PDB file of C-alpha atoms and ligand atoms in Angstrom:
ATOM      1  CA  MET A  21      12.364  25.739  -9.869  1.00  0.00           C
ATOM      2  CA  ASP A  22       8.713  26.571 -10.254  1.00  0.00           C
ATOM      3  CA  HIS A  23       5.795  25.546  -8.131  1.00  0.00           C
ATOM      4  CA  GLU A  24       4.788  22.727 -10.451  1.00  0.00           C
ATOM      5  CA  ASP A  25       8.262  21.133 -10.317  1.00  0.00           C
ATOM      6  CA  THR A  26       8.206  21.201  -6.516  1.00  0.00           C
ATOM      7  CA  ALA A  27       4.765  19.604  -6.419  1.00  0.00           C
ATOM      8  CA  GLN A  28       5.931  16.950  -8.873  1.00  0.00           C
ATOM      9  CA  ARG A  29       8.997  16.135  -6.775  1.00  0.00           C
ATOM     10  CA  GLY A  30       6.846  15.957  -3.666  1.00  0.00           C
ATOM     11  CA  LEU A  31       4.547  13.505  -5.411  1.00  0.00           C
ATOM     12  CA  GLU A  32       7.488  11.390  -6.539  1.00  0.00           C
ATOM     13  CA  ALA A  33       8.942  11.231  -3.038  1.00  0.00           C
ATOM     14  CA  ASP A  34       5.525  10.309  -1.620  1.00  0.00           C
ATOM     15  CA  LEU A  35       5.166   7.633  -4.282  1.00  0.00           C
ATOM     16  CA  ARG A  36       8.469   6.087  -3.299  1.00  0.00           C
ATOM     17  CA  ASP A  37       7.211   5.850   0.290  1.00  0.00           C
ATOM     18  CA  ALA A  38       3.910   4.473  -0.963  1.00  0.00           C
ATOM     19  CA  VAL A  39       5.691   1.603  -2.720  1.00  0.00           C
ATOM     20  CA  ARG A  40       7.723   0.836   0.390  1.00  0.00           C
ATOM     21  CA  LEU A  41       4.716   1.037   2.713  1.00  0.00           C
ATOM     22  CA  GLU A  42       2.277  -0.574   0.245  1.00  0.00           C
ATOM     23  CA  GLN A  43      -0.204   2.279   0.483  1.00  0.00           C
ATOM     24  CA  PHE A  44      -2.214   0.969  -2.468  1.00  0.00           C
ATOM     25  CA  GLU A  45      -5.601  -0.669  -2.733  1.00  0.00           C
ATOM     26  CA  LEU A  46      -7.321  -2.474  -5.540  1.00  0.00           C
ATOM     27  CA  HIS A  47     -10.954  -1.834  -6.312  1.00  0.00           C
ATOM     28  CA  TYR A  48     -12.837  -4.313  -8.454  1.00  0.00           C
ATOM     29  CA  GLN A  49     -15.422  -3.395 -11.072  1.00  0.00           C
ATOM     30  CA  PRO A  50     -17.851  -6.185 -11.979  1.00  0.00           C
ATOM     31  CA  GLN A  51     -18.108  -7.384 -15.577  1.00  0.00           C
ATOM     32  CA  VAL A  52     -21.349  -9.005 -16.628  1.00  0.00           C
ATOM     33  CA  ARG A  53     -23.060 -10.993 -19.345  1.00  0.00           C
ATOM     34  CA  THR A  54     -25.436  -8.562 -21.070  1.00  0.00           C
ATOM     35  CA  SER A  55     -28.155 -11.175 -21.605  1.00  0.00           C
ATOM     36  CA  ASN A  56     -28.866 -11.713 -17.912  1.00  0.00           C
ATOM     37  CA  GLY A  57     -26.604  -9.476 -15.813  1.00  0.00           C
ATOM     38  CA  GLN A  58     -24.668 -12.453 -14.440  1.00  0.00           C
ATOM     39  CA  VAL A  59     -21.201 -11.526 -13.146  1.00  0.00           C
ATOM     40  CA  ILE A  60     -18.398 -13.163 -15.139  1.00  0.00           C
ATOM     41  CA  GLY A  61     -15.354 -11.248 -13.947  1.00  0.00           C
ATOM     42  CA  MET A  62     -13.959  -8.012 -12.594  1.00  0.00           C
ATOM     43  CA  GLU A  63     -11.359  -5.402 -13.490  1.00  0.00           C
ATOM     44  CA  ALA A  64      -8.780  -4.609 -10.809  1.00  0.00           C
ATOM     45  CA  LEU A  65      -8.258  -0.836 -10.581  1.00  0.00           C
ATOM     46  CA  ILE A  66      -5.580   0.691  -8.389  1.00  0.00           C
ATOM     47  CA  ARG A  67      -6.071   3.506  -5.868  1.00  0.00           C
ATOM     48  CA  TRP A  68      -3.440   5.142  -3.686  1.00  0.00           C
ATOM     49  CA  ALA A  69      -4.425   5.649  -0.057  1.00  0.00           C
ATOM     50  CA  HIS A  70      -2.337   8.801   0.359  1.00  0.00           C
ATOM     51  CA  PRO A  71      -1.837   9.599   4.054  1.00  0.00           C
ATOM     52  CA  ALA A  72      -2.664  13.302   3.624  1.00  0.00           C
ATOM     53  CA  ARG A  73      -4.654  13.543   0.394  1.00  0.00           C
ATOM     54  CA  GLY A  74      -6.983  10.564   0.756  1.00  0.00           C
ATOM     55  CA  LEU A  75      -7.748   8.046  -1.961  1.00  0.00           C
ATOM     56  CA  LEU A  76      -6.087   9.067  -5.235  1.00  0.00           C
ATOM     57  CA  SER A  77      -7.214   7.831  -8.639  1.00  0.00           C
ATOM     58  CA  PRO A  78      -4.724   6.199 -11.015  1.00  0.00           C
ATOM     59  CA  ALA A  79      -4.796   9.209 -13.352  1.00  0.00           C
ATOM     60  CA  GLU A  80      -3.083  11.196 -10.576  1.00  0.00           C
ATOM     61  CA  PHE A  81      -0.070   8.927 -10.180  1.00  0.00           C
ATOM     62  CA  ILE A  82       0.197   6.175 -12.821  1.00  0.00           C
ATOM     63  CA  PRO A  83       1.610   8.539 -15.496  1.00  0.00           C
ATOM     64  CA  VAL A  84       4.269   9.725 -12.990  1.00  0.00           C
ATOM     65  CA  ALA A  85       5.081   6.134 -12.040  1.00  0.00           C
ATOM     66  CA  GLU A  86       5.385   5.134 -15.722  1.00  0.00           C
ATOM     67  CA  LYS A  87       7.846   7.993 -16.198  1.00  0.00           C
ATOM     68  CA  ASN A  88      10.110   7.365 -13.212  1.00  0.00           C
ATOM     69  CA  GLY A  89       9.993   3.564 -13.297  1.00  0.00           C
ATOM     70  CA  LEU A  90       8.129   3.100 -10.013  1.00  0.00           C
ATOM     71  CA  ILE A  91       5.383   1.453 -12.049  1.00  0.00           C
ATOM     72  CA  VAL A  92       7.497  -1.711 -12.144  1.00  0.00           C
ATOM     73  CA  PRO A  93       7.167  -2.564  -8.429  1.00  0.00           C
ATOM     74  CA  ILE A  94       3.635  -1.110  -8.345  1.00  0.00           C
ATOM     75  CA  ALA A  95       2.521  -3.259 -11.281  1.00  0.00           C
ATOM     76  CA  GLU A  96       4.010  -6.363  -9.702  1.00  0.00           C
ATOM     77  CA  TRP A  97       2.070  -5.631  -6.511  1.00  0.00           C
ATOM     78  CA  VAL A  98      -1.136  -5.166  -8.543  1.00  0.00           C
ATOM     79  CA  LEU A  99      -0.703  -8.453 -10.385  1.00  0.00           C
ATOM     80  CA  ARG A 100       0.084 -10.446  -7.252  1.00  0.00           C
ATOM     81  CA  THR A 101      -2.734  -8.869  -5.218  1.00  0.00           C
ATOM     82  CA  ALA A 102      -5.342  -9.291  -7.970  1.00  0.00           C
ATOM     83  CA  CYS A 103      -4.428 -12.961  -8.532  1.00  0.00           C
ATOM     84  CA  ALA A 104      -4.336 -13.714  -4.806  1.00  0.00           C
ATOM     85  CA  GLN A 105      -7.685 -11.981  -4.240  1.00  0.00           C
ATOM     86  CA  ASN A 106      -9.334 -13.813  -7.107  1.00  0.00           C
ATOM     87  CA  ARG A 107      -8.071 -17.155  -5.814  1.00  0.00           C
ATOM     88  CA  ALA A 108      -9.288 -16.292  -2.287  1.00  0.00           C
ATOM     89  CA  TRP A 109     -12.782 -15.548  -3.661  1.00  0.00           C
ATOM     90  CA  GLN A 110     -12.800 -18.837  -5.547  1.00  0.00           C
ATOM     91  CA  LYS A 111     -11.838 -20.667  -2.382  1.00  0.00           C
ATOM     92  CA  ALA A 112     -14.585 -18.818  -0.498  1.00  0.00           C
ATOM     93  CA  GLY A 113     -17.138 -20.306  -2.886  1.00  0.00           C
ATOM     94  CA  LEU A 114     -17.749 -17.547  -5.428  1.00  0.00           C
ATOM     95  CA  PRO A 115     -18.251 -18.778  -8.967  1.00  0.00           C
ATOM     96  CA  HIS A 116     -14.916 -18.823 -10.801  1.00  0.00           C
ATOM     97  CA  LEU A 117     -14.423 -15.359 -12.280  1.00  0.00           C
ATOM     98  CA  LYS A 118     -11.744 -13.819 -14.463  1.00  0.00           C
ATOM     99  CA  VAL A 119      -9.767 -10.932 -13.024  1.00  0.00           C
ATOM    100  CA  ALA A 120      -8.649  -8.292 -15.525  1.00  0.00           C
ATOM    101  CA  VAL A 121      -5.402  -6.440 -14.852  1.00  0.00           C
ATOM    102  CA  ASN A 122      -4.188  -3.398 -16.788  1.00  0.00           C
ATOM    103  CA  LEU A 123      -0.766  -4.135 -18.208  1.00  0.00           C
ATOM    104  CA  SER A 124       1.867  -1.431 -17.843  1.00  0.00           C
ATOM    105  CA  ALA A 125       4.036  -0.861 -20.917  1.00  0.00           C
ATOM    106  CA  LEU A 126       7.197  -0.534 -18.876  1.00  0.00           C
ATOM    107  CA  GLN A 127       6.460  -3.697 -16.922  1.00  0.00           C
ATOM    108  CA  PHE A 128       5.783  -5.623 -20.130  1.00  0.00           C
ATOM    109  CA  ARG A 129       9.206  -4.604 -21.465  1.00  0.00           C
ATOM    110  CA  GLN A 130      11.123  -5.825 -18.408  1.00  0.00           C
ATOM    111  CA  THR A 131      13.334  -8.827 -18.945  1.00  0.00           C
ATOM    112  CA  GLY A 132      11.758 -11.856 -17.341  1.00  0.00           C
ATOM    113  CA  PHE A 133       8.217 -10.466 -17.391  1.00  0.00           C
ATOM    114  CA  VAL A 134       6.635 -13.688 -18.669  1.00  0.00           C
ATOM    115  CA  GLY A 135       8.483 -15.634 -15.977  1.00  0.00           C
ATOM    116  CA  LEU A 136       7.186 -13.212 -13.366  1.00  0.00           C
ATOM    117  CA  VAL A 137       3.564 -13.725 -14.462  1.00  0.00           C
ATOM    118  CA  SER A 138       4.039 -17.469 -14.419  1.00  0.00           C
ATOM    119  CA  ARG A 139       5.593 -17.316 -10.933  1.00  0.00           C
ATOM    120  CA  ILE A 140       2.787 -15.151  -9.544  1.00  0.00           C
ATOM    121  CA  LEU A 141       0.158 -17.561 -10.896  1.00  0.00           C
ATOM    122  CA  HIS A 142       2.008 -20.439  -9.346  1.00  0.00           C
ATOM    123  CA  GLU A 143       2.498 -18.695  -5.979  1.00  0.00           C
ATOM    124  CA  THR A 144      -1.123 -17.573  -5.710  1.00  0.00           C
ATOM    125  CA  GLY A 145      -2.553 -20.832  -7.054  1.00  0.00           C
ATOM    126  CA  LEU A 146      -4.709 -19.034  -9.633  1.00  0.00           C
ATOM    127  CA  GLU A 147      -5.320 -20.985 -12.808  1.00  0.00           C
ATOM    128  CA  PRO A 148      -4.061 -18.949 -15.781  1.00  0.00           C
ATOM    129  CA  SER A 149      -7.459 -18.991 -17.511  1.00  0.00           C
ATOM    130  CA  PHE A 150      -8.795 -16.757 -14.717  1.00  0.00           C
ATOM    131  CA  LEU A 151      -6.359 -13.949 -15.493  1.00  0.00           C
ATOM    132  CA  ASP A 152      -7.149 -11.442 -18.245  1.00  0.00           C
ATOM    133  CA  LEU A 153      -4.321  -9.048 -19.143  1.00  0.00           C
ATOM    134  CA  GLU A 154      -5.563  -5.779 -20.656  1.00  0.00           C
ATOM    135  CA  VAL A 155      -3.165  -4.454 -23.234  1.00  0.00           C
ATOM    136  CA  THR A 156      -3.392  -0.876 -24.478  1.00  0.00           C
ATOM    137  CA  LYS A 157      -3.434  -0.109 -28.187  1.00  0.00           C
ATOM    138  CA  SER A 158      -0.354   2.062 -27.801  1.00  0.00           C
ATOM    139  CA  LEU A 159       1.534  -0.834 -26.188  1.00  0.00           C
ATOM    140  CA  VAL A 160       0.741  -3.093 -29.151  1.00  0.00           C
ATOM    141  CA  ALA A 161       1.567  -0.342 -31.647  1.00  0.00           C
ATOM    142  CA  GLY A 162       4.804   0.509 -29.848  1.00  0.00           C
ATOM    143  CA  THR A 163       6.058  -3.043 -29.390  1.00  0.00           C
ATOM    144  CA  PRO A 164       8.867  -3.874 -31.811  1.00  0.00           C
ATOM    145  CA  GLU A 165       8.382  -6.942 -33.970  1.00  0.00           C
ATOM    146  CA  SER A 166      11.113  -8.756 -32.037  1.00  0.00           C
ATOM    147  CA  MET A 167       9.127  -8.446 -28.808  1.00  0.00           C
ATOM    148  CA  MET A 168       5.733  -9.468 -30.215  1.00  0.00           C
ATOM    149  CA  THR A 169       6.538 -13.109 -29.377  1.00  0.00           C
ATOM    150  CA  ARG A 170       6.266 -12.112 -25.744  1.00  0.00           C
ATOM    151  CA  PHE A 171       2.505 -11.808 -26.198  1.00  0.00           C
ATOM    152  CA  ASN A 172       2.453 -15.353 -27.587  1.00  0.00           C
ATOM    153  CA  GLU A 173       4.431 -16.564 -24.583  1.00  0.00           C
ATOM    154  CA  LEU A 174       1.883 -14.951 -22.255  1.00  0.00           C
ATOM    155  CA  ARG A 175      -0.967 -16.537 -24.201  1.00  0.00           C
ATOM    156  CA  ALA A 176       0.828 -19.885 -24.092  1.00  0.00           C
ATOM    157  CA  LEU A 177       0.690 -19.739 -20.285  1.00  0.00           C
ATOM    158  CA  GLY A 178      -3.081 -20.007 -20.720  1.00  0.00           C
ATOM    159  CA  ILE A 179      -4.008 -16.452 -19.752  1.00  0.00           C
ATOM    160  CA  MET A 180      -6.407 -14.296 -21.727  1.00  0.00           C
ATOM    161  CA  LEU A 181      -5.247 -11.217 -23.663  1.00  0.00           C
ATOM    162  CA  SER A 182      -7.587  -8.281 -24.244  1.00  0.00           C
ATOM    163  CA  ILE A 183      -7.212  -5.028 -26.112  1.00  0.00           C
ATOM    164  CA  ASP A 184      -8.444  -2.213 -23.863  1.00  0.00           C
ATOM    165  CA  ASP A 185     -10.377   0.808 -25.173  1.00  0.00           C
ATOM    166  CA  PHE A 186     -10.632  -0.539 -28.708  1.00  0.00           C
ATOM    167  CA  GLY A 187     -11.845   1.624 -31.569  1.00  0.00           C
ATOM    168  CA  THR A 188     -10.120   4.930 -30.892  1.00  0.00           C
ATOM    169  CA  GLY A 189      -6.561   6.211 -31.209  1.00  0.00           C
ATOM    170  CA  TYR A 190      -4.065   3.670 -32.449  1.00  0.00           C
ATOM    171  CA  SER A 191      -6.613   1.024 -33.358  1.00  0.00           C
ATOM    172  CA  THR A 192      -5.477   0.460 -36.930  1.00  0.00           C
ATOM    173  CA  PHE A 193      -5.908  -3.163 -37.807  1.00  0.00           C
ATOM    174  CA  GLY A 194      -2.365  -3.697 -39.057  1.00  0.00           C
ATOM    175  CA  HIS A 195      -1.058  -3.504 -35.531  1.00  0.00           C
ATOM    176  CA  PHE A 196      -3.214  -6.378 -34.393  1.00  0.00           C
ATOM    177  CA  MET A 197      -2.472  -8.820 -37.173  1.00  0.00           C
ATOM    178  CA  ASN A 198       0.193 -10.639 -35.206  1.00  0.00           C
ATOM    179  CA  PHE A 199      -1.410 -10.198 -31.843  1.00  0.00           C
ATOM    180  CA  PRO A 200      -2.790 -13.332 -30.113  1.00  0.00           C
ATOM    181  CA  LEU A 201      -6.118 -11.777 -29.258  1.00  0.00           C
ATOM    182  CA  ASP A 202      -8.841 -13.194 -27.020  1.00  0.00           C
ATOM    183  CA  GLN A 203     -11.036 -10.178 -26.397  1.00  0.00           C
ATOM    184  CA  LEU A 204     -11.818  -6.663 -27.663  1.00  0.00           C
ATOM    185  CA  LYS A 205     -13.060  -4.061 -25.188  1.00  0.00           C
ATOM    186  CA  ILE A 206     -15.105  -1.355 -26.910  1.00  0.00           C
ATOM    187  CA  ASP A 207     -13.944   2.107 -25.854  1.00  0.00           C
ATOM    188  CA  ARG A 208     -16.258   4.041 -23.551  1.00  0.00           C
ATOM    189  CA  ALA A 209     -16.302   6.893 -26.079  1.00  0.00           C
ATOM    190  CA  PHE A 210     -18.525   4.816 -28.391  1.00  0.00           C
ATOM    191  CA  VAL A 211     -20.705   3.395 -25.667  1.00  0.00           C
ATOM    192  CA  GLN A 212     -21.467   6.942 -24.477  1.00  0.00           C
ATOM    193  CA  GLY A 213     -23.043   7.744 -27.846  1.00  0.00           C
ATOM    194  CA  LEU A 214     -25.370   4.734 -27.842  1.00  0.00           C
ATOM    195  CA  PRO A 215     -28.007   4.222 -28.997  1.00  0.00           C
ATOM    196  CA  ASP A 216     -28.699   7.523 -30.822  1.00  0.00           C
ATOM    197  CA  ASN A 217     -25.340   8.524 -32.270  1.00  0.00           C
ATOM    198  CA  VAL A 218     -25.266   6.853 -35.673  1.00  0.00           C
ATOM    199  CA  ALA A 219     -21.470   6.647 -35.932  1.00  0.00           C
ATOM    200  CA  ALA A 220     -21.124   5.250 -32.402  1.00  0.00           C
ATOM    201  CA  ALA A 221     -23.799   2.636 -33.077  1.00  0.00           C
ATOM    202  CA  ALA A 222     -22.187   1.659 -36.397  1.00  0.00           C
ATOM    203  CA  THR A 223     -18.779   1.322 -34.740  1.00  0.00           C
ATOM    204  CA  ALA A 224     -20.149  -0.798 -31.907  1.00  0.00           C
ATOM    205  CA  ARG A 225     -21.868  -3.085 -34.432  1.00  0.00           C
ATOM    206  CA  ALA A 226     -18.699  -3.297 -36.515  1.00  0.00           C
ATOM    207  CA  ILE A 227     -16.584  -4.285 -33.502  1.00  0.00           C
ATOM    208  CA  VAL A 228     -19.106  -6.935 -32.426  1.00  0.00           C
ATOM    209  CA  SER A 229     -19.159  -8.330 -35.948  1.00  0.00           C
ATOM    210  CA  MET A 230     -15.378  -8.264 -36.138  1.00  0.00           C
ATOM    211  CA  GLY A 231     -15.172 -10.112 -32.827  1.00  0.00           C
ATOM    212  CA  SER A 232     -17.525 -12.773 -34.098  1.00  0.00           C
ATOM    213  CA  SER A 233     -15.527 -13.221 -37.357  1.00  0.00           C
ATOM    214  CA  LEU A 234     -12.293 -13.453 -35.412  1.00  0.00           C
ATOM    215  CA  GLY A 235     -13.801 -15.763 -32.821  1.00  0.00           C
ATOM    216  CA  VAL A 236     -12.932 -13.420 -29.951  1.00  0.00           C
ATOM    217  CA  ARG A 237     -15.029 -12.066 -27.115  1.00  0.00           C
ATOM    218  CA  VAL A 238     -16.339  -8.492 -27.157  1.00  0.00           C
ATOM    219  CA  MET A 239     -16.967  -6.423 -24.041  1.00  0.00           C
ATOM    220  CA  ALA A 240     -18.425  -2.903 -23.948  1.00  0.00           C
ATOM    221  CA  LEU A 241     -16.875  -0.462 -21.464  1.00  0.00           C
ATOM    222  CA  GLY A 242     -18.464   2.464 -19.652  1.00  0.00           C
ATOM    223  CA  VAL A 243     -22.119   1.357 -19.826  1.00  0.00           C
ATOM    224  CA  GLU A 244     -23.969   3.952 -17.786  1.00  0.00           C
ATOM    225  CA  ASN A 245     -27.652   3.451 -18.493  1.00  0.00           C
ATOM    226  CA  ARG A 246     -30.334   0.986 -19.469  1.00  0.00           C
ATOM    227  CA  TYR A 247     -30.635   2.323 -23.039  1.00  0.00           C
ATOM    228  CA  GLN A 248     -26.989   1.546 -23.691  1.00  0.00           C
ATOM    229  CA  ALA A 249     -27.274  -1.850 -22.010  1.00  0.00           C
ATOM    230  CA  ASP A 250     -30.385  -2.777 -24.011  1.00  0.00           C
ATOM    231  CA  PHE A 251     -28.824  -1.656 -27.267  1.00  0.00           C
ATOM    232  CA  LEU A 252     -25.675  -3.701 -26.611  1.00  0.00           C
ATOM    233  CA  LYS A 253     -27.806  -6.726 -25.831  1.00  0.00           C
ATOM    234  CA  SER A 254     -29.726  -6.205 -29.080  1.00  0.00           C
ATOM    235  CA  ILE A 255     -26.549  -6.201 -31.187  1.00  0.00           C
ATOM    236  CA  TRP A 256     -25.290  -9.342 -29.403  1.00  0.00           C
ATOM    237  CA  CYS A 257     -22.442  -7.674 -27.587  1.00  0.00           C
ATOM    238  CA  GLU A 258     -22.031 -10.423 -25.032  1.00  0.00           C
ATOM    239  CA  TYR A 259     -20.195  -8.733 -22.147  1.00  0.00           C
ATOM    240  CA  ALA A 260     -20.249  -5.332 -20.505  1.00  0.00           C
ATOM    241  CA  GLN A 261     -18.830  -3.255 -17.691  1.00  0.00           C
ATOM    242  CA  GLY A 262     -19.848   0.158 -16.412  1.00  0.00           C
ATOM    243  CA  PHE A 263     -21.485   2.225 -13.709  1.00  0.00           C
ATOM    244  CA  PHE A 264     -24.922   0.933 -14.798  1.00  0.00           C
ATOM    245  CA  TYR A 265     -24.013  -2.479 -13.371  1.00  0.00           C
ATOM    246  CA  SER A 266     -21.668  -1.254 -10.653  1.00  0.00           C
ATOM    247  CA  LYS A 267     -18.874   1.201  -9.898  1.00  0.00           C
ATOM    248  CA  PRO A 268     -15.484  -0.236  -8.941  1.00  0.00           C
ATOM    249  CA  LEU A 269     -15.829  -1.577  -5.389  1.00  0.00           C
ATOM    250  CA  PRO A 270     -13.412  -2.263  -2.539  1.00  0.00           C
ATOM    251  CA  ALA A 271     -12.788  -6.017  -2.158  1.00  0.00           C
ATOM    252  CA  ASP A 272     -15.313  -6.633   0.644  1.00  0.00           C
ATOM    253  CA  ALA A 273     -18.048  -4.695  -1.151  1.00  0.00           C
ATOM    254  CA  PHE A 274     -17.331  -6.611  -4.365  1.00  0.00           C
ATOM    255  CA  LEU A 275     -17.756  -9.876  -2.520  1.00  0.00           C
ATOM    256  CA  ALA A 276     -21.096  -8.739  -1.097  1.00  0.00           C
ATOM    257  CA  TRP A 277     -22.244  -7.587  -4.560  1.00  0.00           C
ATOM    258  CA  ALA A 278     -21.238 -10.814  -6.259  1.00  0.00           C
ATOM    259  CA  LYS A 279     -22.873 -12.964  -3.564  1.00  0.00           C
ATOM    260  CA  LYS A 280     -26.318 -11.414  -3.978  1.00  0.00           C
ATOM    261  CA  PRO A 281     -28.577 -14.103  -5.372  1.00  0.00           C
ATOM    262  CA  MET A 282     -29.448 -13.651  -9.039  1.00  0.00           C
ATOM    263  CA  PRO A 283     -33.032 -12.523  -9.435  1.00  0.00           C
ATOM    264  CA  ASP A 284     -35.078 -14.085 -12.221  1.00  0.00           C
ATOM    265  CA  ALA A 285     -32.793 -13.582 -15.194  1.00  0.00           C
ATOM    266  CA  THR A 286     -35.715 -12.947 -17.497  1.00  0.00           C
ATOM    267  CA  ALA A 287     -36.974 -10.013 -15.432  1.00  0.00           C
ATOM    268  CA  ALA A 288     -36.478  -6.795 -17.358  1.00  0.00           C
ATOM    269  CA  THR A 289     -36.075  -4.930 -14.090  1.00  0.00           C
ATOM    270  CA  TYR A 290     -33.135  -7.012 -12.964  1.00  0.00           C
ATOM    271  CA  ASP A 291     -30.695  -4.176 -12.368  1.00  0.00           C
ATOM    272  CA  GLU A 292     -33.259  -1.891 -10.775  1.00  0.00           C
ATOM    273  CA  SER A 293     -34.196  -4.658  -8.363  1.00  0.00           C
ATOM    274  CA  ARG A 294     -30.573  -5.240  -7.454  1.00  0.00           C
ATOM    275  CA  LYS A 295     -29.992  -1.517  -6.945  1.00  0.00           C
ATOM    276  CA  SER A 296     -33.032  -1.045  -4.742  1.00  0.00           C
ATOM    277  CA  ARG A 297     -32.064  -4.041  -2.637  1.00  0.00           C
ATOM    278  CA  LEU A 298     -28.585  -2.612  -2.219  1.00  0.00           C
ATOM    279  CA  ALA A 299     -30.001   0.746  -1.185  1.00  0.00           C
ATOM    280  CA  ALA A 300     -32.386  -0.855   1.338  1.00  0.00           C
TER     281      ALA A 300
HETATM  282  P1  C2E B  13      -9.229   1.761 -17.904  1.00  0.00           P
HETATM  283  O1  C2E B  13      -8.412   0.536 -17.937  1.00  0.00           O
HETATM  284  O2  C2E B  13      -9.928   2.185 -19.155  1.00  0.00           O
HETATM  285  O3  C2E B  13     -10.282   1.535 -16.708  1.00  0.00           O
HETATM  286  C1  C2E B  13     -11.608   1.899 -16.694  1.00  0.00           C
HETATM  287  C2  C2E B  13     -11.816   3.253 -16.052  1.00  0.00           C
HETATM  288  O4  C2E B  13     -13.122   3.686 -16.390  1.00  0.00           O
HETATM  289  C3  C2E B  13     -11.770   3.193 -14.529  1.00  0.00           C
HETATM  290  O5  C2E B  13     -11.240   4.426 -14.058  1.00  0.00           O
HETATM  291  C4  C2E B  13     -13.253   3.072 -14.182  1.00  0.00           C
HETATM  292  O6  C2E B  13     -13.579   3.562 -12.890  1.00  0.00           O
HETATM  293  C5  C2E B  13     -13.865   3.939 -15.228  1.00  0.00           C
HETATM  294  N1  C2E B  13     -15.246   3.559 -15.505  1.00  0.00           N
HETATM  295  C6  C2E B  13     -15.794   2.326 -15.421  1.00  0.00           C
HETATM  296  N2  C2E B  13     -17.093   2.344 -15.773  1.00  0.00           N
HETATM  297  C7  C2E B  13     -17.388   3.616 -16.088  1.00  0.00           C
HETATM  298  C8  C2E B  13     -18.583   4.279 -16.520  1.00  0.00           C
HETATM  299  O7  C2E B  13     -19.648   3.678 -16.679  1.00  0.00           O
HETATM  300  N3  C2E B  13     -18.493   5.624 -16.768  1.00  0.00           N
HETATM  301  C9  C2E B  13     -17.334   6.320 -16.601  1.00  0.00           C
HETATM  302  N4  C2E B  13     -17.348   7.628 -16.851  1.00  0.00           N
HETATM  303  N5  C2E B  13     -16.190   5.726 -16.185  1.00  0.00           N
HETATM  304  C10 C2E B  13     -16.217   4.389 -15.937  1.00  0.00           C
HETATM  305  P2  C2E B  13     -10.025   4.482 -13.020  1.00  0.00           P
HETATM  306  O8  C2E B  13     -10.174   3.421 -11.981  1.00  0.00           O
HETATM  307  O9  C2E B  13      -9.903   5.899 -12.585  1.00  0.00           O
HETATM  308  O10 C2E B  13      -8.800   4.082 -13.917  1.00  0.00           O
HETATM  309  C11 C2E B  13      -8.327   4.915 -14.949  1.00  0.00           C
HETATM  310  C12 C2E B  13      -7.228   4.283 -15.731  1.00  0.00           C
HETATM  311  O11 C2E B  13      -6.048   4.084 -14.937  1.00  0.00           O
HETATM  312  C13 C2E B  13      -7.559   2.889 -16.240  1.00  0.00           C
HETATM  313  O12 C2E B  13      -8.362   3.012 -17.391  1.00  0.00           O
HETATM  314  C14 C2E B  13      -6.184   2.327 -16.514  1.00  0.00           C
HETATM  315  O13 C2E B  13      -5.699   2.762 -17.756  1.00  0.00           O
HETATM  316  C15 C2E B  13      -5.367   2.962 -15.412  1.00  0.00           C
HETATM  317  N6  C2E B  13      -5.189   1.984 -14.324  1.00  0.00           N
HETATM  318  C16 C2E B  13      -6.011   1.666 -13.310  1.00  0.00           C
HETATM  319  N7  C2E B  13      -5.499   0.708 -12.517  1.00  0.00           N
HETATM  320  C17 C2E B  13      -4.290   0.401 -13.057  1.00  0.00           C
HETATM  321  C18 C2E B  13      -3.247  -0.532 -12.704  1.00  0.00           C
HETATM  322  O14 C2E B  13      -3.351  -1.309 -11.756  1.00  0.00           O
HETATM  323  N8  C2E B  13      -2.148  -0.556 -13.509  1.00  0.00           N
HETATM  324  C19 C2E B  13      -2.006   0.260 -14.606  1.00  0.00           C
HETATM  325  N9  C2E B  13      -0.886   0.172 -15.353  1.00  0.00           N
HETATM  326  N10 C2E B  13      -2.961   1.142 -14.964  1.00  0.00           N
HETATM  327  C20 C2E B  13      -4.077   1.209 -14.200  1.00  0.00           C
HETATM  328 MG1   MG B  14      -8.707  -1.356 -18.308  1.00  0.00          MG
END
């Protein structure tokens, strides 16, 4: 057995412990309305508080968990925690926000998945319209026709369905024809090229226009600077998420961020003012 195999097995054993001991945390990245910077929701992003290695990003363990099946209990924990946290913030007086959760392919394929979602909403008291499930393109493309109705069942619960990282990879339109879509999230790869890359700009415009024809929301991902934010605003891309607005934050920091009073929404320096106040 080589070194890599041993490391992999070590990680798997640690991950089993992590599930048992609930060594995970959710961070929440704000999502805003581009016109005025107002927060409208947040994406829940998992981190593993590894006892020896510190906080690990999902890229370091989600692929392993998808392979060995541990994603099923992990994903259930994520869904329950995100819904409970969102409900707690609503009760604490925050404006009602949508929480976005990344849907695991393996979890989606489990028997009884729709029932599980419904149960978690019921247990946590979160209204379904405040849950946004992010579906990957590969999940839609890889879902057999017979299972596509499951998406309709989820939608029928009243939750929102989004396609994550739209525009790259498997995003051929045929796959989405029977998908009960509420929102398209423009892949970071395009947003990075804005506003100067002609192909990126054309794609972003095309997705916004497609969203408007379909009557679905469009959100840009990975907005890192003011030029990108201004461009997105100018093409009427209504929602955005990215480091420019805020990095993913631990729950208490998210609450503090979201509670900051909105400065004059017409002020062009809105985000700078928020950042300098945070730094002060
Ligand atoms: P994703 O769903 O595309 O999530 C967005 C990722 O982009 C996050 O990375 C976020 O920190 C990062 N990001 C946000 N804004 C910016 C930006 O302006 N610039 C750049 N360069 N990056 C930005 P993170 O948290 O490391 O998550 C990576 C991926 O792991 C996620 O990609 C998602 O596919 C997966 N993931 C995270 N949490 C979960 C979970 O609870 N369940 C499942 N199944 N997958 C998860
Ligand atoms: Mg996502």
